[in-house]
Every structure is written in structure tokens, then in C-alpha cells.
PDB file of C-alpha atoms and ligand atoms in Angstrom:
ATOM      1  CA  MET A   1     -19.254  -8.082   9.769  1.00  0.00           C
ATOM      2  CA  ILE A   2     -16.846  -5.201  10.153  1.00  0.00           C
ATOM      3  CA  VAL A   3     -13.262  -6.295   9.503  1.00  0.00           C
ATOM      4  CA  THR A   4     -10.536  -3.734   9.985  1.00  0.00           C
ATOM      5  CA  ARG A   5      -6.797  -4.013   9.595  1.00  0.00           C
ATOM      6  CA  PHE A   6      -3.448  -2.575  10.397  1.00  0.00           C
ATOM      7  CA  ALA A   7      -0.934  -3.408   7.679  1.00  0.00           C
ATOM      8  CA  PRO A   8       2.541  -2.085   8.443  1.00  0.00           C
ATOM      9  CA  SER A   9       5.677  -2.760   6.434  1.00  0.00           C
ATOM     10  CA  PRO A  10       8.499  -4.087   8.645  1.00  0.00           C
ATOM     11  CA  THR A  11      11.036  -1.616   7.477  1.00  0.00           C
ATOM     12  CA  GLY A  12      11.620   0.023  10.816  1.00  0.00           C
ATOM     13  CA  ALA A  13      10.226   0.373  14.299  1.00  0.00           C
ATOM     14  CA  LEU A  14       6.717   1.487  14.946  1.00  0.00           C
ATOM     15  CA  HIS A  15       6.174   5.010  16.220  1.00  0.00           C
ATOM     16  CA  LEU A  16       3.266   6.901  17.882  1.00  0.00           C
ATOM     17  CA  GLY A  17       1.594   7.463  14.566  1.00  0.00           C
ATOM     18  CA  HIS A  18       1.382   3.795  13.958  1.00  0.00           C
ATOM     19  CA  ALA A  19       0.022   3.226  17.424  1.00  0.00           C
ATOM     20  CA  ALA A  20      -2.787   5.764  16.806  1.00  0.00           C
ATOM     21  CA  SER A  21      -3.600   4.180  13.488  1.00  0.00           C
ATOM     22  CA  ALA A  22      -3.600   0.599  14.904  1.00  0.00           C
ATOM     23  CA  LEU A  23      -5.773   1.744  17.848  1.00  0.00           C
ATOM     24  CA  PHE A  24      -8.219   3.334  15.511  1.00  0.00           C
ATOM     25  CA  ALA A  25      -8.657   0.223  13.454  1.00  0.00           C
ATOM     26  CA  PHE A  26      -8.807  -1.976  16.674  1.00  0.00           C
ATOM     27  CA  ARG A  27     -11.417   0.240  18.265  1.00  0.00           C
ATOM     28  CA  LYS A  28     -13.642   0.345  15.185  1.00  0.00           C
ATOM     29  CA  ALA A  29     -13.713  -3.422  15.163  1.00  0.00           C
ATOM     30  CA  GLN A  30     -14.345  -3.733  18.842  1.00  0.00           C
ATOM     31  CA  GLU A  31     -17.136  -1.174  18.760  1.00  0.00           C
ATOM     32  CA  ALA A  32     -18.908  -3.094  15.979  1.00  0.00           C
ATOM     33  CA  GLY A  33     -18.325  -6.557  17.381  1.00  0.00           C
ATOM     34  CA  GLY A  34     -16.100  -7.207  14.333  1.00  0.00           C
ATOM     35  CA  GLN A  35     -12.586  -8.378  13.862  1.00  0.00           C
ATOM     36  CA  PHE A  36      -9.248  -6.479  13.853  1.00  0.00           C
ATOM     37  CA  LEU A  37      -6.555  -8.039  11.630  1.00  0.00           C
ATOM     38  CA  LEU A  38      -2.811  -7.459  11.594  1.00  0.00           C
ATOM     39  CA  ARG A  39      -1.090  -7.953   8.174  1.00  0.00           C
ATOM     40  CA  VAL A  40       2.675  -7.828   7.521  1.00  0.00           C
ATOM     41  CA  GLU A  41       3.421  -6.135   4.210  1.00  0.00           C
ATOM     42  CA  ASP A  42       6.894  -7.474   3.677  1.00  0.00           C
ATOM     43  CA  ILE A  43       7.200  -7.655  -0.132  1.00  0.00           C
ATOM     44  CA  ASP A  44      10.446  -5.664  -0.202  1.00  0.00           C
ATOM     45  CA  PRO A  45      13.130  -8.221   0.434  1.00  0.00           C
ATOM     46  CA  VAL A  46      15.896  -5.681   1.113  1.00  0.00           C
ATOM     47  CA  ARG A  47      14.148  -3.184   3.398  1.00  0.00           C
ATOM     48  CA  CYS A  48      11.942  -5.594   5.401  1.00  0.00           C
ATOM     49  CA  LYS A  49      13.609  -7.345   8.303  1.00  0.00           C
ATOM     50  CA  PRO A  50      12.311 -10.258  10.589  1.00  0.00           C
ATOM     51  CA  ALA A  51      13.465  -8.280  13.694  1.00  0.00           C
ATOM     52  CA  PHE A  52      10.993  -5.534  12.751  1.00  0.00           C
ATOM     53  CA  VAL A  53       8.212  -8.025  12.372  1.00  0.00           C
ATOM     54  CA  GLU A  54       8.954  -9.262  15.946  1.00  0.00           C
ATOM     55  CA  GLY A  55       9.059  -5.564  16.984  1.00  0.00           C
ATOM     56  CA  ILE A  56       5.579  -4.976  15.607  1.00  0.00           C
ATOM     57  CA  TYR A  57       4.053  -7.940  17.379  1.00  0.00           C
ATOM     58  CA  GLU A  58       5.713  -6.807  20.685  1.00  0.00           C
ATOM     59  CA  ASP A  59       4.755  -3.192  20.449  1.00  0.00           C
ATOM     60  CA  LEU A  60       1.125  -3.922  19.618  1.00  0.00           C
ATOM     61  CA  ALA A  61       0.683  -6.600  22.172  1.00  0.00           C
ATOM     62  CA  TRP A  62       2.226  -4.289  24.738  1.00  0.00           C
ATOM     63  CA  LEU A  63      -0.387  -1.685  23.779  1.00  0.00           C
ATOM     64  CA  GLY A  64      -3.116  -4.340  24.583  1.00  0.00           C
ATOM     65  CA  LEU A  65      -4.076  -5.133  21.002  1.00  0.00           C
ATOM     66  CA  PHE A  66      -4.843  -8.661  19.839  1.00  0.00           C
ATOM     67  CA  TRP A  67      -5.512 -10.318  16.541  1.00  0.00           C
ATOM     68  CA  PRO A  68      -6.052 -13.710  15.062  1.00  0.00           C
ATOM     69  CA  THR A  69      -3.077 -15.695  14.164  1.00  0.00           C
ATOM     70  CA  PRO A  70      -1.248 -16.760  11.952  1.00  0.00           C
ATOM     71  CA  VAL A  71      -0.625 -13.237  10.696  1.00  0.00           C
ATOM     72  CA  ARG A  72      -0.728 -12.952   6.911  1.00  0.00           C
ATOM     73  CA  LYS A  73       2.769 -12.091   5.680  1.00  0.00           C
ATOM     74  CA  GLN A  74       2.696 -11.023   1.985  1.00  0.00           C
ATOM     75  CA  SER A  75       6.078 -12.644   1.225  1.00  0.00           C
ATOM     76  CA  GLU A  76       4.451 -16.040   1.832  1.00  0.00           C
ATOM     77  CA  HIS A  77       1.554 -15.604  -0.620  1.00  0.00           C
ATOM     78  CA  ARG A  78       3.236 -14.917  -3.938  1.00  0.00           C
ATOM     79  CA  ASP A  79       0.845 -17.373  -5.639  1.00  0.00           C
ATOM     80  CA  ASP A  80      -2.165 -15.280  -4.853  1.00  0.00           C
ATOM     81  CA  TYR A  81      -0.575 -12.195  -6.485  1.00  0.00           C
ATOM     82  CA  GLN A  82       0.626 -14.214  -9.362  1.00  0.00           C
ATOM     83  CA  ALA A  83      -2.936 -15.596  -9.885  1.00  0.00           C
ATOM     84  CA  ALA A  84      -4.266 -11.955 -10.065  1.00  0.00           C
ATOM     85  CA  LEU A  85      -1.561 -11.017 -12.415  1.00  0.00           C
ATOM     86  CA  SER A  86      -2.296 -13.911 -14.741  1.00  0.00           C
ATOM     87  CA  ARG A  87      -5.995 -12.904 -14.935  1.00  0.00           C
ATOM     88  CA  LEU A  88      -4.906  -9.406 -15.992  1.00  0.00           C
ATOM     89  CA  GLU A  89      -2.348 -10.807 -18.503  1.00  0.00           C
ATOM     90  CA  LYS A  90      -5.048 -13.038 -20.119  1.00  0.00           C
ATOM     91  CA  ARG A  91      -7.107  -9.981 -20.759  1.00  0.00           C
ATOM     92  CA  GLY A  92      -4.151  -8.195 -22.240  1.00  0.00           C
ATOM     93  CA  LEU A  93      -4.205  -5.517 -19.597  1.00  0.00           C
ATOM     94  CA  ILE A  94      -0.540  -5.779 -18.477  1.00  0.00           C
ATOM     95  CA  TYR A  95       2.722  -5.904 -20.445  1.00  0.00           C
ATOM     96  CA  PRO A  96       6.345  -6.455 -19.632  1.00  0.00           C
ATOM     97  CA  CYS A  97       8.521  -3.396 -19.489  1.00  0.00           C
ATOM     98  CA  PHE A  98      12.299  -3.662 -19.712  1.00  0.00           C
ATOM     99  CA  CYS A  99      13.248  -0.122 -19.173  1.00  0.00           C
ATOM    100  CA  THR A 100      15.536   0.819 -16.339  1.00  0.00           C
ATOM    101  CA  ARG A 101      14.660   3.579 -13.946  1.00  0.00           C
ATOM    102  CA  LYS A 102      17.230   5.868 -15.573  1.00  0.00           C
ATOM    103  CA  GLU A 103      15.685   5.187 -18.993  1.00  0.00           C
ATOM    104  CA  VAL A 104      12.190   5.853 -17.739  1.00  0.00           C
ATOM    105  CA  LEU A 105      13.369   9.292 -16.435  1.00  0.00           C
ATOM    106  CA  ALA A 106      15.161  10.084 -19.729  1.00  0.00           C
ATOM    107  CA  GLU A 107      12.200   8.872 -21.834  1.00  0.00           C
ATOM    108  CA  ALA A 108       9.676  10.892 -19.750  1.00  0.00           C
ATOM    109  CA  ALA A 109      11.806  13.961 -20.152  1.00  0.00           C
ATOM    110  CA  ALA A 110      12.092  13.465 -23.891  1.00  0.00           C
ATOM    111  CA  ALA A 111       8.397  12.977 -24.161  1.00  0.00           C
ATOM    112  CA  GLY A 112       8.027  16.480 -22.875  1.00  0.00           C
ATOM    113  CA  TYR A 113       7.065  15.889 -19.209  1.00  0.00           C
ATOM    114  CA  ALA A 114       8.141  18.773 -17.004  1.00  0.00           C
ATOM    115  CA  PRO A 115      10.984  17.738 -14.660  1.00  0.00           C
ATOM    116  CA  HIS A 116       8.923  18.743 -11.670  1.00  0.00           C
ATOM    117  CA  GLY A 117       5.420  17.996 -10.628  1.00  0.00           C
ATOM    118  CA  TRP A 118       5.042  14.567 -12.193  1.00  0.00           C
ATOM    119  CA  PRO A 119       2.182  12.723 -10.505  1.00  0.00           C
ATOM    120  CA  GLN A 120       4.059  10.174  -8.550  1.00  0.00           C
ATOM    121  CA  ASP A 121       3.017   6.679  -7.756  1.00  0.00           C
ATOM    122  CA  GLN A 122       5.065   4.626  -5.483  1.00  0.00           C
ATOM    123  CA  GLU A 123       7.297   3.329  -8.303  1.00  0.00           C
ATOM    124  CA  GLY A 124       8.337   6.668  -9.829  1.00  0.00           C
ATOM    125  CA  PRO A 125       7.228   9.162 -12.568  1.00  0.00           C
ATOM    126  CA  VAL A 126       4.487   8.447 -15.032  1.00  0.00           C
ATOM    127  CA  TYR A 127       5.775   5.960 -17.546  1.00  0.00           C
ATOM    128  CA  PRO A 128       5.646   7.251 -21.140  1.00  0.00           C
ATOM    129  CA  GLY A 129       4.657   3.877 -22.593  1.00  0.00           C
ATOM    130  CA  THR A 130       7.965   2.829 -24.379  1.00  0.00           C
ATOM    131  CA  CYS A 131       7.465  -0.864 -23.976  1.00  0.00           C
ATOM    132  CA  ARG A 132       3.677  -0.932 -24.381  1.00  0.00           C
ATOM    133  CA  SER A 133       3.626  -1.796 -28.058  1.00  0.00           C
ATOM    134  CA  LEU A 134       6.639  -4.024 -28.337  1.00  0.00           C
ATOM    135  CA  SER A 135       6.087  -7.120 -30.629  1.00  0.00           C
ATOM    136  CA  GLN A 136       6.273 -10.593 -29.102  1.00  0.00           C
ATOM    137  CA  VAL A 137       9.630 -11.057 -30.799  1.00  0.00           C
ATOM    138  CA  GLN A 138      10.968  -7.836 -29.388  1.00  0.00           C
ATOM    139  CA  ARG A 139       9.824  -8.929 -25.979  1.00  0.00           C
ATOM    140  CA  GLN A 140      11.613 -12.233 -26.309  1.00  0.00           C
ATOM    141  CA  ASP A 141      14.792 -10.634 -27.451  1.00  0.00           C
ATOM    142  CA  LEU A 142      14.847  -8.105 -24.652  1.00  0.00           C
ATOM    143  CA  GLY A 143      13.971 -10.878 -22.215  1.00  0.00           C
ATOM    144  CA  GLN A 144      17.202 -12.587 -23.024  1.00  0.00           C
ATOM    145  CA  THR A 145      19.339  -9.936 -21.374  1.00  0.00           C
ATOM    146  CA  ARG A 146      16.951  -7.858 -19.260  1.00  0.00           C
ATOM    147  CA  GLN A 147      14.578  -8.513 -16.432  1.00  0.00           C
ATOM    148  CA  ALA A 148      11.098  -7.037 -16.838  1.00  0.00           C
ATOM    149  CA  VAL A 149       8.549  -5.342 -14.527  1.00  0.00           C
ATOM    150  CA  TRP A 150       4.840  -5.873 -15.422  1.00  0.00           C
ATOM    151  CA  ARG A 151       2.870  -2.645 -15.990  1.00  0.00           C
ATOM    152  CA  LEU A 152      -0.846  -2.065 -16.245  1.00  0.00           C
ATOM    153  CA  ASP A 153      -1.907  -0.689 -19.594  1.00  0.00           C
ATOM    154  CA  MET A 154      -3.832   2.118 -17.889  1.00  0.00           C
ATOM    155  CA  GLN A 155      -5.795   3.368 -20.840  1.00  0.00           C
ATOM    156  CA  LYS A 156      -6.931  -0.077 -21.862  1.00  0.00           C
ATOM    157  CA  ALA A 157      -7.808  -0.865 -18.211  1.00  0.00           C
ATOM    158  CA  VAL A 158      -9.794   2.308 -17.698  1.00  0.00           C
ATOM    159  CA  GLU A 159     -11.705   1.686 -20.930  1.00  0.00           C
ATOM    160  CA  SER A 160     -12.392  -1.873 -20.023  1.00  0.00           C
ATOM    161  CA  VAL A 161     -14.304  -0.873 -16.836  1.00  0.00           C
ATOM    162  CA  GLY A 162     -16.514   1.573 -18.717  1.00  0.00           C
ATOM    163  CA  GLY A 163     -18.052   4.199 -16.426  1.00  0.00           C
ATOM    164  CA  PRO A 164     -16.626   6.125 -13.537  1.00  0.00           C
ATOM    165  CA  LEU A 165     -15.422   4.310 -10.419  1.00  0.00           C
ATOM    166  CA  LEU A 166     -16.300   5.519  -6.959  1.00  0.00           C
ATOM    167  CA  TRP A 167     -14.956   4.800  -3.555  1.00  0.00           C
ATOM    168  CA  VAL A 168     -15.882   6.174  -0.107  1.00  0.00           C
ATOM    169  CA  ASP A 169     -13.524   7.746   2.445  1.00  0.00           C
ATOM    170  CA  LEU A 170     -14.918   8.134   5.947  1.00  0.00           C
ATOM    171  CA  GLY A 171     -13.644  11.678   6.187  1.00  0.00           C
ATOM    172  CA  VAL A 172     -14.136  12.966   2.571  1.00  0.00           C
ATOM    173  CA  GLY A 173     -17.227  11.036   1.526  1.00  0.00           C
ATOM    174  CA  GLU A 174     -17.582   9.756  -2.119  1.00  0.00           C
ATOM    175  CA  VAL A 175     -14.489  10.002  -4.293  1.00  0.00           C
ATOM    176  CA  ILE A 176     -14.516   9.612  -8.069  1.00  0.00           C
ATOM    177  CA  ALA A 177     -11.369   7.629  -8.981  1.00  0.00           C
ATOM    178  CA  ARG A 178      -9.049   9.059 -11.609  1.00  0.00           C
ATOM    179  CA  PRO A 179      -6.356   6.369 -11.822  1.00  0.00           C
ATOM    180  CA  GLU A 180      -5.378   7.473 -15.339  1.00  0.00           C
ATOM    181  CA  ARG A 181      -3.238  10.311 -13.835  1.00  0.00           C
ATOM    182  CA  PHE A 182      -0.685   7.739 -12.654  1.00  0.00           C
ATOM    183  CA  GLY A 183      -0.161   6.130 -16.064  1.00  0.00           C
ATOM    184  CA  ASP A 184       0.989   2.558 -16.564  1.00  0.00           C
ATOM    185  CA  VAL A 185       1.823   1.711 -12.924  1.00  0.00           C
ATOM    186  CA  VAL A 186       4.002  -1.290 -12.020  1.00  0.00           C
ATOM    187  CA  LEU A 187       2.051  -4.266 -10.867  1.00  0.00           C
ATOM    188  CA  ALA A 188       5.009  -6.798 -10.533  1.00  0.00           C
ATOM    189  CA  ARG A 189       8.532  -5.646  -9.746  1.00  0.00           C
ATOM    190  CA  LYS A 190      11.788  -6.986 -11.045  1.00  0.00           C
ATOM    191  CA  ASP A 191      13.010  -8.392  -7.731  1.00  0.00           C
ATOM    192  CA  VAL A 192       9.622  -9.868  -6.574  1.00  0.00           C
ATOM    193  CA  PRO A 193       6.651 -10.726  -8.810  1.00  0.00           C
ATOM    194  CA  MET A 194       4.233  -8.354  -7.017  1.00  0.00           C
ATOM    195  CA  SER A 195       3.932  -4.674  -6.038  1.00  0.00           C
ATOM    196  CA  TYR A 196       2.358  -2.757  -3.180  1.00  0.00           C
ATOM    197  CA  HIS A 197      -0.761  -1.873  -5.322  1.00  0.00           C
ATOM    198  CA  LEU A 198      -1.451  -5.359  -6.318  1.00  0.00           C
ATOM    199  CA  SER A 199      -0.841  -7.130  -3.090  1.00  0.00           C
ATOM    200  CA  VAL A 200      -2.759  -4.691  -0.895  1.00  0.00           C
ATOM    201  CA  VAL A 201      -5.853  -5.059  -3.161  1.00  0.00           C
ATOM    202  CA  VAL A 202      -5.657  -8.781  -3.322  1.00  0.00           C
ATOM    203  CA  ASP A 203      -5.128  -9.142   0.455  1.00  0.00           C
ATOM    204  CA  ASP A 204      -7.830  -6.795   1.550  1.00  0.00           C
ATOM    205  CA  ALA A 205     -10.298  -8.804  -0.596  1.00  0.00           C
ATOM    206  CA  LEU A 206      -9.069 -12.188   0.521  1.00  0.00           C
ATOM    207  CA  GLN A 207      -9.112 -11.279   4.110  1.00  0.00           C
ATOM    208  CA  GLY A 208     -12.594  -9.805   3.821  1.00  0.00           C
ATOM    209  CA  VAL A 209     -11.443  -6.389   5.000  1.00  0.00           C
ATOM    210  CA  THR A 210     -14.435  -3.872   5.111  1.00  0.00           C
ATOM    211  CA  LEU A 211     -12.566  -0.851   6.494  1.00  0.00           C
ATOM    212  CA  VAL A 212      -9.064   0.149   5.391  1.00  0.00           C
ATOM    213  CA  THR A 213      -7.261   2.409   7.825  1.00  0.00           C
ATOM    214  CA  ARG A 214      -4.094   4.057   6.679  1.00  0.00           C
ATOM    215  CA  GLY A 215      -2.273   7.453   6.416  1.00  0.00           C
ATOM    216  CA  GLU A 216      -3.399  10.198   4.072  1.00  0.00           C
ATOM    217  CA  ASP A 217      -0.270   9.828   2.043  1.00  0.00           C
ATOM    218  CA  LEU A 218      -1.882   6.830   0.405  1.00  0.00           C
ATOM    219  CA  PHE A 219      -5.230   8.618  -0.354  1.00  0.00           C
ATOM    220  CA  PRO A 220      -4.286   9.406  -4.061  1.00  0.00           C
ATOM    221  CA  VAL A 221      -3.214   5.799  -4.861  1.00  0.00           C
ATOM    222  CA  THR A 222      -6.593   4.474  -3.662  1.00  0.00           C
ATOM    223  CA  ASP A 223      -7.775   5.367  -7.128  1.00  0.00           C
ATOM    224  CA  ILE A 224      -5.365   2.811  -8.556  1.00  0.00           C
ATOM    225  CA  HIS A 225      -6.660   0.312  -6.024  1.00  0.00           C
ATOM    226  CA  ARG A 226     -10.277   0.975  -6.910  1.00  0.00           C
ATOM    227  CA  LEU A 227      -9.429   0.305 -10.506  1.00  0.00           C
ATOM    228  CA  LEU A 228      -7.739  -3.070  -9.727  1.00  0.00           C
ATOM    229  CA  GLN A 229     -10.859  -4.056  -7.685  1.00  0.00           C
ATOM    230  CA  ALA A 230     -12.931  -3.406 -10.664  1.00  0.00           C
ATOM    231  CA  LEU A 231     -10.569  -5.315 -13.028  1.00  0.00           C
ATOM    232  CA  LEU A 232     -10.399  -8.265 -10.641  1.00  0.00           C
ATOM    233  CA  ASP A 233     -14.060  -8.292  -9.566  1.00  0.00           C
ATOM    234  CA  LEU A 234     -13.155  -7.693  -5.900  1.00  0.00           C
ATOM    235  CA  PRO A 235     -15.325  -6.093  -3.217  1.00  0.00           C
ATOM    236  CA  VAL A 236     -14.706  -2.498  -2.413  1.00  0.00           C
ATOM    237  CA  PRO A 237     -13.936  -1.667   1.253  1.00  0.00           C
ATOM    238  CA  VAL A 238     -14.610   1.714   2.844  1.00  0.00           C
ATOM    239  CA  TYR A 239     -11.477   3.731   3.470  1.00  0.00           C
ATOM    240  CA  HIS A 240     -10.217   5.917   6.378  1.00  0.00           C
ATOM    241  CA  HIS A 241      -7.211   7.963   5.410  1.00  0.00           C
ATOM    242  CA  HIS A 242      -5.992   9.746   8.586  1.00  0.00           C
ATOM    243  CA  ALA A 243      -3.692  12.605   9.008  1.00  0.00           C
ATOM    244  CA  LEU A 244      -0.076  11.852   9.438  1.00  0.00           C
ATOM    245  CA  LEU A 245       0.823  12.572  12.983  1.00  0.00           C
ATOM    246  CA  LYS A 246       3.538  15.005  13.797  1.00  0.00           C
ATOM    247  CA  ASP A 247       5.961  15.320  16.695  1.00  0.00           C
ATOM    248  CA  ALA A 248       6.047  18.302  19.172  1.00  0.00           C
ATOM    249  CA  ALA A 249       8.255  20.192  16.645  1.00  0.00           C
ATOM    250  CA  GLY A 250       5.549  19.742  13.938  1.00  0.00           C
ATOM    251  CA  LYS A 251       7.660  17.220  11.986  1.00  0.00           C
ATOM    252  CA  ARG A 252       6.004  14.023  10.674  1.00  0.00           C
ATOM    253  CA  PHE A 253       6.769  10.866  12.532  1.00  0.00           C
ATOM    254  CA  ALA A 254       9.116   8.748  10.516  1.00  0.00           C
ATOM    255  CA  LYS A 255      10.523   5.238  11.092  1.00  0.00           C
ATOM    256  CA  ARG A 256      14.042   6.561  11.154  1.00  0.00           C
ATOM    257  CA  ASP A 257      13.341   8.884  14.148  1.00  0.00           C
ATOM    258  CA  GLN A 258      14.534   6.589  16.828  1.00  0.00           C
ATOM    259  CA  ALA A 259      13.330   8.886  19.669  1.00  0.00           C
ATOM    260  CA  ASN A 260       9.645   8.492  18.806  1.00  0.00           C
ATOM    261  CA  THR A 261       9.492   4.823  18.461  1.00  0.00           C
ATOM    262  CA  LEU A 262       7.153   2.866  20.712  1.00  0.00           C
ATOM    263  CA  LEU A 263      10.181   0.997  21.953  1.00  0.00           C
ATOM    264  CA  ALA A 264      11.985   4.136  22.875  1.00  0.00           C
ATOM    265  CA  LEU A 265       8.838   5.520  24.668  1.00  0.00           C
ATOM    266  CA  ARG A 266       8.550   2.246  26.531  1.00  0.00           C
ATOM    267  CA  GLU A 267      12.221   2.201  27.506  1.00  0.00           C
ATOM    268  CA  SER A 268      11.988   5.832  28.637  1.00  0.00           C
ATOM    269  CA  GLY A 269       9.758   4.627  31.448  1.00  0.00           C
ATOM    270  CA  LEU A 270       6.331   5.449  29.937  1.00  0.00           C
ATOM    271  CA  SER A 271       3.659   2.885  30.862  1.00  0.00           C
ATOM    272  CA  CYS A 272       1.371   1.272  28.222  1.00  0.00           C
ATOM    273  CA  GLU A 273      -1.385   3.466  29.627  1.00  0.00           C
ATOM    274  CA  ASP A 274       0.768   6.568  29.057  1.00  0.00           C
ATOM    275  CA  VAL A 275       1.397   5.601  25.535  1.00  0.00           C
ATOM    276  CA  ARG A 276      -2.068   4.673  24.838  1.00  0.00           C
ATOM    277  CA  ALA A 277      -3.216   8.011  26.196  1.00  0.00           C
ATOM    278  CA  LEU A 278      -0.710   9.808  23.968  1.00  0.00           C
ATOM    279  CA  ALA A 279      -1.874   7.792  20.927  1.00  0.00           C
ATOM    280  CA  LEU A 280      -5.603   8.252  21.933  1.00  0.00           C
ATOM    281  CA  ARG A 281      -5.012  12.059  22.082  1.00  0.00           C
ATOM    282  CA  ASP A 282      -3.833  11.703  18.556  1.00  0.00           C
ATOM    283  CA  LEU A 283      -6.615   9.291  17.776  1.00  0.00           C
ATOM    284  CA  GLY A 284      -8.892  12.133  18.767  1.00  0.00           C
ATOM    285  CA  GLU A 285      -7.296  14.098  15.961  1.00  0.00           C
ATOM    286  CA  LEU A 286      -7.735  11.179  13.596  1.00  0.00           C
ATOM    287  CA  SER A 287     -11.394  10.644  14.554  1.00  0.00           C
ATOM    288  CA  ARG A 288     -12.274  14.266  14.029  1.00  0.00           C
ATOM    289  CA  LEU A 289     -11.600  13.573  10.443  1.00  0.00           C
ATOM    290  CA  SER A 290     -14.178  10.944  10.172  1.00  0.00           C
TER     291      SER A 290
HETATM  292  N1  LIG B   1       2.183  -1.185   4.298  1.00  0.00           N
HETATM  293  C1  LIG B   1       1.970   0.263   4.184  1.00  0.00           C
HETATM  294  C2  LIG B   1       2.808   1.061   5.061  1.00  0.00           C
HETATM  295  O1  LIG B   1       3.385   0.525   6.069  1.00  0.00           O
HETATM  296  C3  LIG B   1       0.437   0.585   4.467  1.00  0.00           C
HETATM  297  C4  LIG B   1      -0.363   0.091   3.361  1.00  0.00           C
HETATM  298  C5  LIG B   1      -1.858   0.181   3.564  1.00  0.00           C
HETATM  299  O2  LIG B   1      -2.271   0.304   4.764  1.00  0.00           O
HETATM  300  O3  LIG B   1      -2.572   0.131   2.672  1.00  0.00           O
HETATM  301  O4  LIG B   1       2.940   2.169   4.896  1.00  0.00           O
END
């Protein structure tokens, strides 16, 4: 069965770009007699707000979308991410890193990385591996005074899966994953024992998602997700990375632009049909990519 999902982070109000993305996923499921899921990606305790979660439900329902409840909220499933992390730890594929962000930047510069053009993952520049080979004793000592993030030992992880990893994007076709360009990415943060990369992969598998729809800004990190799927023996969904929609002035929609939120459009007097039509026009743009 086709299972699609829309997985917003409740860090702001949804805008027209989100509506188009959600409608795309909803339609794909409807056309195939499958299921559309909504998932709330609220791992960031500072930026995510319950009011935005309510706003997401209201906006999507107003647009005429429906989904099974209860909705999965990532903040309520730490055990699932912890279990995945433990599996990786048992295989020696992750290690605690005590560096601060400032230290990582200084270490990366000292290791000869150019100040511009580092491949970026969601957590910052490529980590030069300072804490990778600390001894148990050093780890215990540092752990007395500092909190650690958990990083993937990228080289070891890539070697452990052997041959090349492939994934399929509806628009681009087959992609050969090159996760090594991101270095030792963070899989569990200091403030919460998980990360975007880990939770998104675990959840898509646990929820049986077969088609992942999301913005093209996340296209590169799908390589990391594909590696995690291989390491954790998880099924590999098909991906659809759509263009990020722009406003009339050619600027990308952003959550901070209050004028383009679905709420603002609604309050300006536009009907649900009007907004759907606007989003569907954009959906045309999105679909042409697939
Ligand atoms: N939660 C992410 C966001 O709102 C999307 C992640 C995904 O779809 O994989 O940008």
C-alpha cells in the first residue's frame, strides 16, 4: 500500500508552500487508494510550540485534508530513537563528542578546511573527528564536566555497508548516495537524545511510509538517511523532493513571513477553494518535476 506523509516542524505557521507539499502527498495517497499521514517533527524543545501544532491541524483540516489520529509527535517517542542509537552504539558506529560548536569551527579551520564552502549538514560544518579516538578514560573524564552529542563514525559506517547505496527520487531517478561528504554527523543532540536525521529515518520506517515528500533543500541529506536505513536494516522509501515555492517577488516562502501564512490568507478573506487553487497551481509546478 502507498503511504505518504507530510511532516512539518511546528516552529512557525504553515504557508502556501507547505499547503502545496501536503496536498501533493495527500493526492498521491488518494489516487493510489493508500494512506496519507501527518507527523509532527517537534524534537527541538526551544523552537517548537504547541500553538503551532494546533495551527497545523487547523490549517490542514481547513484545506480539506484528513489523516489518521493520534498523530505521531516525535517528542513522545524518544525510546524509539534511543533503541536505534543503542543498536549503532553496540556496533561501535557512534561515539560521544564533547566539543562545543565554537571548538568544532576552530578545529575545522585548524585542520585546513576552507572557511567557506564546507558541506553543511543540519548541525554545522563537517566535524574533523577530534573526539573520535578518545579512550574510555578520557570519555569518562570529559563526561564529568561536559555534555556530549553522539556522532556517527562516518568512515566506519560507510565501510560496514560495503557497496554503493542507491535511492530513488521521483524527479531525478536513481541517486548514488555519498554520505561521506557530510563527515561524522550528529545523531543525538545535547539537549535531546535524538536528531533530525535519526528520527526521520526511524519514523518513516515505523510508520510504513513508502513515499517521502519534502522540499529540495533536504535532497542532499537523503544520502545520510539512506546510510542510516542500511545500518539499521530499514526499508527504503521512494522520495519526492519538490522545488521550494516562491512568492510573487521570487523570494522563498519562509515561516517568518507572516503575510504568506495560510492563516493570513484565510483571514484576508480567501476561501479554502481559493487557497487550494493557489496551492494546486503551485502543485502543478511541483508535479512537473516528477
Ligand atoms: N520536519 C521537516 C521540516 O519541517 C521536514 C522533514 C522531512 O519531511 O523529512 O522542514
